[in-house]
Amino acid sequence: GAGVSQSPSNKVTEKGKDVELRCDPISGHTALYWYRQSLGQGLEFLIYFQGNSAPDKSGLPSDRFSAERTGGSVSTLTIQRTQQEDSAVYLCASSSQGTTNEKLFFGSGTQLSVL
Amino acid sequence: GENVEQHPSTLSVQEGDSAVIKCTYSDSASNYFPWYKQELGKRPQLIIDIRSNVGEKKDQRIAVTLNKTAKHFSLHITETQPEDSAVYFCAASKGGADGLTFGKGTHLIIQP
């Protein structure tokens, strides 16, 4: 595709349920990032993939959060036993070179609402 | 890890005037400083970036300055127009696995 694609665009779930958020980066981009944006807040870094590996997972807010990337392309962010404080926009971004010192292309995000 | 502070949180200027947004960072190893613009309901998009080997960079009405000694950098928008209204985020990175660290954003409002 022409840009970073995220699905679903909106997700409403009940507290305690698990959710999966998907990101399709721009074809050929080796680096992929997940950020979280709470209402009126900045962009909170969650995790970064270089290829299929994540050098540092310490940005994930809790052990309920996990992410994987397969085939150097699609990534899935999974939140288990969702809580109301997980409600936010989850943004995915990709970049071509694989370093963190370059332009990020963002997706439109997934608006997660936990009731 | 890196900490990026951004001020002000909201900035209102008259159309045609200049706007300045300031950021400070904590990690002296950071060497890449981009600025992203996020219009209401849309995704963030890069508008300009600067690396630590230069002190200033311009692109038409937008400029960014960097003071490595003081660990701060600023975004300058001249001759502001209504389409400049958005939230602007500064960020810093040292190229490692931590990714970009963003500031909390500045809501820029251009008054007609």
Short mmCIF file of C-alpha atoms in Angstrom, two decimals:
data_model
loop_
_atom_site.label_atom_id
_atom_site.label_comp_id
_atom_site.label_asym_id
_atom_site.label_seq_id
_atom_site.Cartn_x
_atom_site.Cartn_y
_atom_site.Cartn_z
CA GLY A 1 0.00 0.00 0.00
CA ALA A 2 0.92 3.62 -0.23
CA GLY A 3 1.12 4.26 3.48
CA VAL A 4 1.05 2.68 6.91
CA SER A 5 -2.23 0.90 7.47
CA GLN A 6 -3.76 0.14 10.85
CA SER A 7 -6.80 -1.91 11.77
CA PRO A 8 -9.28 -1.65 13.22
CA SER A 9 -9.65 2.14 13.12
CA ASN A 10 -11.92 1.97 16.16
CA LYS A 11 -12.29 -0.69 18.82
CA VAL A 12 -14.71 -0.69 21.73
CA THR A 13 -14.22 -3.44 24.25
CA GLU A 14 -15.27 -4.38 27.73
CA LYS A 15 -12.90 -4.23 30.66
CA GLY A 16 -11.09 -7.54 31.07
CA LYS A 17 -11.25 -8.56 27.41
CA ASP A 18 -8.20 -9.03 25.19
CA VAL A 19 -7.66 -6.94 22.05
CA GLU A 20 -5.36 -7.19 19.05
CA LEU A 21 -4.28 -4.19 17.03
CA ARG A 22 -2.70 -4.63 13.63
CA CYS A 23 -0.19 -2.58 11.69
CA ASP A 24 0.87 -2.94 8.06
CA PRO A 25 3.97 -0.82 7.48
CA ILE A 26 5.06 0.66 4.19
CA SER A 27 6.47 -2.09 2.01
CA GLY A 28 10.23 -2.43 2.45
CA HIS A 29 10.40 -0.45 5.69
CA THR A 30 12.56 -2.35 8.14
CA ALA A 31 11.75 -0.40 11.29
CA LEU A 32 8.33 -0.36 12.94
CA TYR A 33 7.21 1.55 16.03
CA TRP A 34 4.20 1.55 18.31
CA TYR A 35 3.17 4.70 20.18
CA ARG A 36 0.23 5.46 22.44
CA GLN A 37 -1.53 8.84 22.46
CA SER A 38 -3.91 9.53 25.32
CA LEU A 39 -6.43 12.38 25.06
CA GLY A 40 -4.59 15.69 25.05
CA GLN A 41 -1.28 14.01 25.72
CA GLY A 42 1.91 13.48 23.78
CA LEU A 43 3.12 10.38 22.02
CA GLU A 44 4.26 7.68 24.43
CA PHE A 45 6.80 5.26 22.95
CA LEU A 46 5.87 1.62 23.46
CA ILE A 47 8.18 -0.57 21.36
CA TYR A 48 10.43 -0.58 18.32
CA PHE A 49 11.09 -3.43 15.88
CA GLN A 50 14.16 -3.74 13.70
CA GLY A 51 13.12 -6.49 11.33
CA ASN A 52 11.35 -9.05 13.48
CA SER A 53 13.22 -8.35 16.68
CA ALA A 54 12.50 -5.81 19.38
CA PRO A 55 15.79 -4.70 21.00
CA ASP A 56 14.02 -3.08 23.94
CA LYS A 57 10.60 -3.91 25.33
CA SER A 58 10.89 -1.77 28.45
CA GLY A 59 8.54 0.88 27.05
CA LEU A 60 5.54 -1.43 27.26
CA PRO A 61 3.36 -0.15 30.15
CA SER A 62 2.78 -3.54 31.79
CA ASP A 63 3.05 -7.28 31.21
CA ARG A 64 -0.49 -7.17 29.80
CA PHE A 65 1.01 -5.59 26.68
CA SER A 66 2.90 -7.61 24.09
CA ALA A 67 3.86 -7.12 20.47
CA GLU A 68 5.21 -9.21 17.69
CA ARG A 69 6.26 -8.78 14.11
CA THR A 70 6.46 -11.57 11.59
CA GLY A 71 8.13 -11.73 8.21
CA GLY A 72 9.62 -8.30 8.74
CA SER A 73 6.25 -6.80 7.87
CA VAL A 74 2.96 -6.93 9.78
CA SER A 75 2.97 -6.25 13.50
CA THR A 76 0.37 -7.02 16.14
CA LEU A 77 0.02 -5.25 19.48
CA THR A 78 -1.93 -7.32 21.98
CA ILE A 79 -3.42 -6.00 25.19
CA GLN A 80 -4.66 -8.65 27.60
CA ARG A 81 -7.28 -8.10 30.30
CA THR A 82 -7.88 -4.52 29.14
CA GLN A 83 -8.35 -1.77 31.72
CA GLN A 84 -10.06 1.61 31.33
CA GLU A 85 -6.69 3.37 31.49
CA ASP A 86 -5.72 1.53 28.30
CA SER A 87 -8.18 3.74 26.39
CA ALA A 88 -6.14 5.78 23.91
CA VAL A 89 -5.16 6.06 20.27
CA TYR A 90 -2.51 3.50 19.37
CA LEU A 91 -0.32 4.73 16.54
CA CYS A 92 2.02 2.65 14.43
CA ALA A 93 4.85 4.12 12.38
CA SER A 94 7.51 2.77 10.07
CA SER A 95 10.80 4.01 8.63
CA SER A 96 12.97 2.81 5.82
CA GLN A 97 16.46 2.60 7.23
CA GLY A 98 16.03 0.88 10.53
CA THR A 99 17.71 3.50 12.66
CA THR A 100 15.66 5.68 14.96
CA ASN A 101 17.18 8.83 13.52
CA GLU A 102 14.97 9.32 10.55
CA LYS A 103 11.53 10.25 9.29
CA LEU A 104 8.65 8.23 10.63
CA PHE A 105 5.54 7.56 8.58
CA PHE A 106 2.53 7.19 10.85
CA GLY A 107 -0.65 5.25 10.37
CA SER A 108 -4.05 6.74 11.19
CA GLY A 109 -4.16 4.89 14.48
CA THR A 110 -6.59 2.66 16.33
CA GLN A 111 -8.91 4.41 18.77
CA LEU A 112 -9.33 1.97 21.66
CA SER A 113 -12.16 2.52 24.12
CA VAL A 114 -12.39 0.26 27.15
CA LEU A 115 -15.78 0.42 28.86
CA GLY B 1 16.17 7.57 29.47
CA GLU B 2 15.55 10.70 27.46
CA ASN B 3 13.10 13.33 28.74
CA VAL B 4 11.72 16.01 26.42
CA GLU B 5 9.93 19.06 27.79
CA GLN B 6 7.87 21.25 25.43
CA HIS B 7 6.46 24.76 25.98
CA PRO B 8 3.96 26.28 25.72
CA SER B 9 1.17 23.73 25.78
CA THR B 10 -1.11 26.19 23.95
CA LEU B 11 -0.10 29.13 21.77
CA SER B 12 -2.48 31.59 20.16
CA VAL B 13 -1.13 34.08 17.59
CA GLN B 14 -2.65 36.49 15.10
CA GLU B 15 -2.57 35.45 11.48
CA GLY B 16 0.59 36.80 9.91
CA ASP B 17 2.53 36.92 13.16
CA SER B 18 5.34 34.54 14.11
CA ALA B 19 5.08 31.55 16.45
CA VAL B 20 7.88 29.99 18.47
CA ILE B 21 7.71 26.64 20.26
CA LYS B 22 10.53 25.54 22.55
CA CYS B 23 11.79 22.15 23.68
CA THR B 24 14.50 20.94 26.02
CA TYR B 25 16.02 17.48 26.22
CA SER B 26 17.96 15.71 28.92
CA ASP B 27 20.26 13.21 27.17
CA SER B 28 23.37 14.86 25.73
CA ALA B 29 23.81 11.83 23.46
CA SER B 30 20.65 12.72 21.50
CA ASN B 31 21.56 13.79 17.99
CA TYR B 32 18.33 13.92 15.98
CA PHE B 33 15.50 16.40 16.60
CA PRO B 34 12.37 16.23 14.41
CA TRP B 35 9.16 18.21 14.58
CA TYR B 36 5.81 16.65 13.76
CA LYS B 37 2.52 18.39 12.96
CA GLN B 38 -0.78 16.72 13.79
CA GLU B 39 -3.94 18.28 12.43
CA LEU B 40 -7.20 17.49 14.19
CA GLY B 41 -8.16 13.86 13.65
CA LYS B 42 -5.17 13.13 11.44
CA ARG B 43 -1.87 11.34 11.79
CA PRO B 44 1.36 13.12 12.81
CA GLN B 45 3.53 14.17 9.88
CA LEU B 46 7.15 15.27 9.84
CA ILE B 47 7.55 18.95 8.94
CA ILE B 48 11.23 19.54 9.61
CA ASP B 49 14.15 17.91 11.41
CA ILE B 50 17.67 18.85 12.47
CA ARG B 51 20.72 16.84 13.36
CA SER B 52 23.29 17.76 15.96
CA ASN B 53 25.96 18.74 13.44
CA VAL B 54 24.06 21.92 12.46
CA GLY B 55 22.66 24.79 14.46
CA GLU B 56 19.82 25.93 12.21
CA LYS B 57 17.72 24.68 9.34
CA LYS B 58 15.08 26.48 7.27
CA ASP B 59 12.32 25.36 4.95
CA GLN B 60 10.25 28.25 3.61
CA ARG B 61 8.29 29.69 6.57
CA ILE B 62 9.55 27.09 9.03
CA ALA B 63 12.91 27.03 10.81
CA VAL B 64 14.41 25.02 13.61
CA THR B 65 17.33 26.06 15.80
CA LEU B 66 19.43 23.83 18.04
CA ASN B 67 21.61 24.76 21.00
CA LYS B 68 23.51 21.62 22.02
CA THR B 69 25.23 23.25 24.96
CA ALA B 70 21.95 24.28 26.53
CA LYS B 71 20.16 21.16 25.23
CA HIS B 72 17.28 23.01 23.72
CA PHE B 73 15.78 23.42 20.28
CA SER B 74 13.00 25.59 18.90
CA LEU B 75 10.53 25.68 16.04
CA HIS B 76 9.89 29.04 14.38
CA ILE B 77 6.95 29.64 12.05
CA THR B 78 6.82 33.02 10.30
CA GLU B 79 3.86 34.68 8.55
CA THR B 80 1.44 32.24 10.16
CA GLN B 81 -1.60 31.13 8.18
CA PRO B 82 -4.87 29.43 9.22
CA GLU B 83 -3.61 26.07 7.94
CA ASP B 84 -0.79 26.22 10.49
CA SER B 85 -3.35 25.54 13.22
CA ALA B 86 -2.50 22.09 14.64
CA VAL B 87 -0.71 20.33 17.46
CA TYR B 88 3.08 20.37 17.07
CA PHE B 89 5.32 17.77 18.68
CA CYS B 90 9.05 17.98 19.15
CA ALA B 91 11.12 14.83 19.63
CA ALA B 92 14.66 13.69 20.34
CA SER B 93 16.59 10.52 19.59
CA LYS B 94 20.12 9.19 19.91
CA GLY B 95 19.57 6.46 17.38
CA GLY B 96 19.28 3.56 19.76
CA ALA B 97 16.51 1.15 20.59
CA ASP B 98 14.58 3.69 22.64
CA GLY B 99 12.99 5.25 19.61
CA LEU B 100 11.97 8.87 19.42
CA THR B 101 10.99 10.54 22.69
CA PHE B 102 8.24 13.09 22.07
CA GLY B 103 7.27 16.20 23.96
CA LYS B 104 3.66 16.58 25.11
CA GLY B 105 2.75 18.83 22.22
CA THR B 106 1.80 22.46 21.60
CA HIS B 107 -1.66 23.37 20.37
CA LEU B 108 -1.08 26.26 17.97
CA ILE B 109 -4.12 28.41 17.26
CA ILE B 110 -4.01 30.97 14.46
CA GLN B 111 -6.49 33.80 15.10
CA PRO B 112 -7.93 35.40 11.96
#
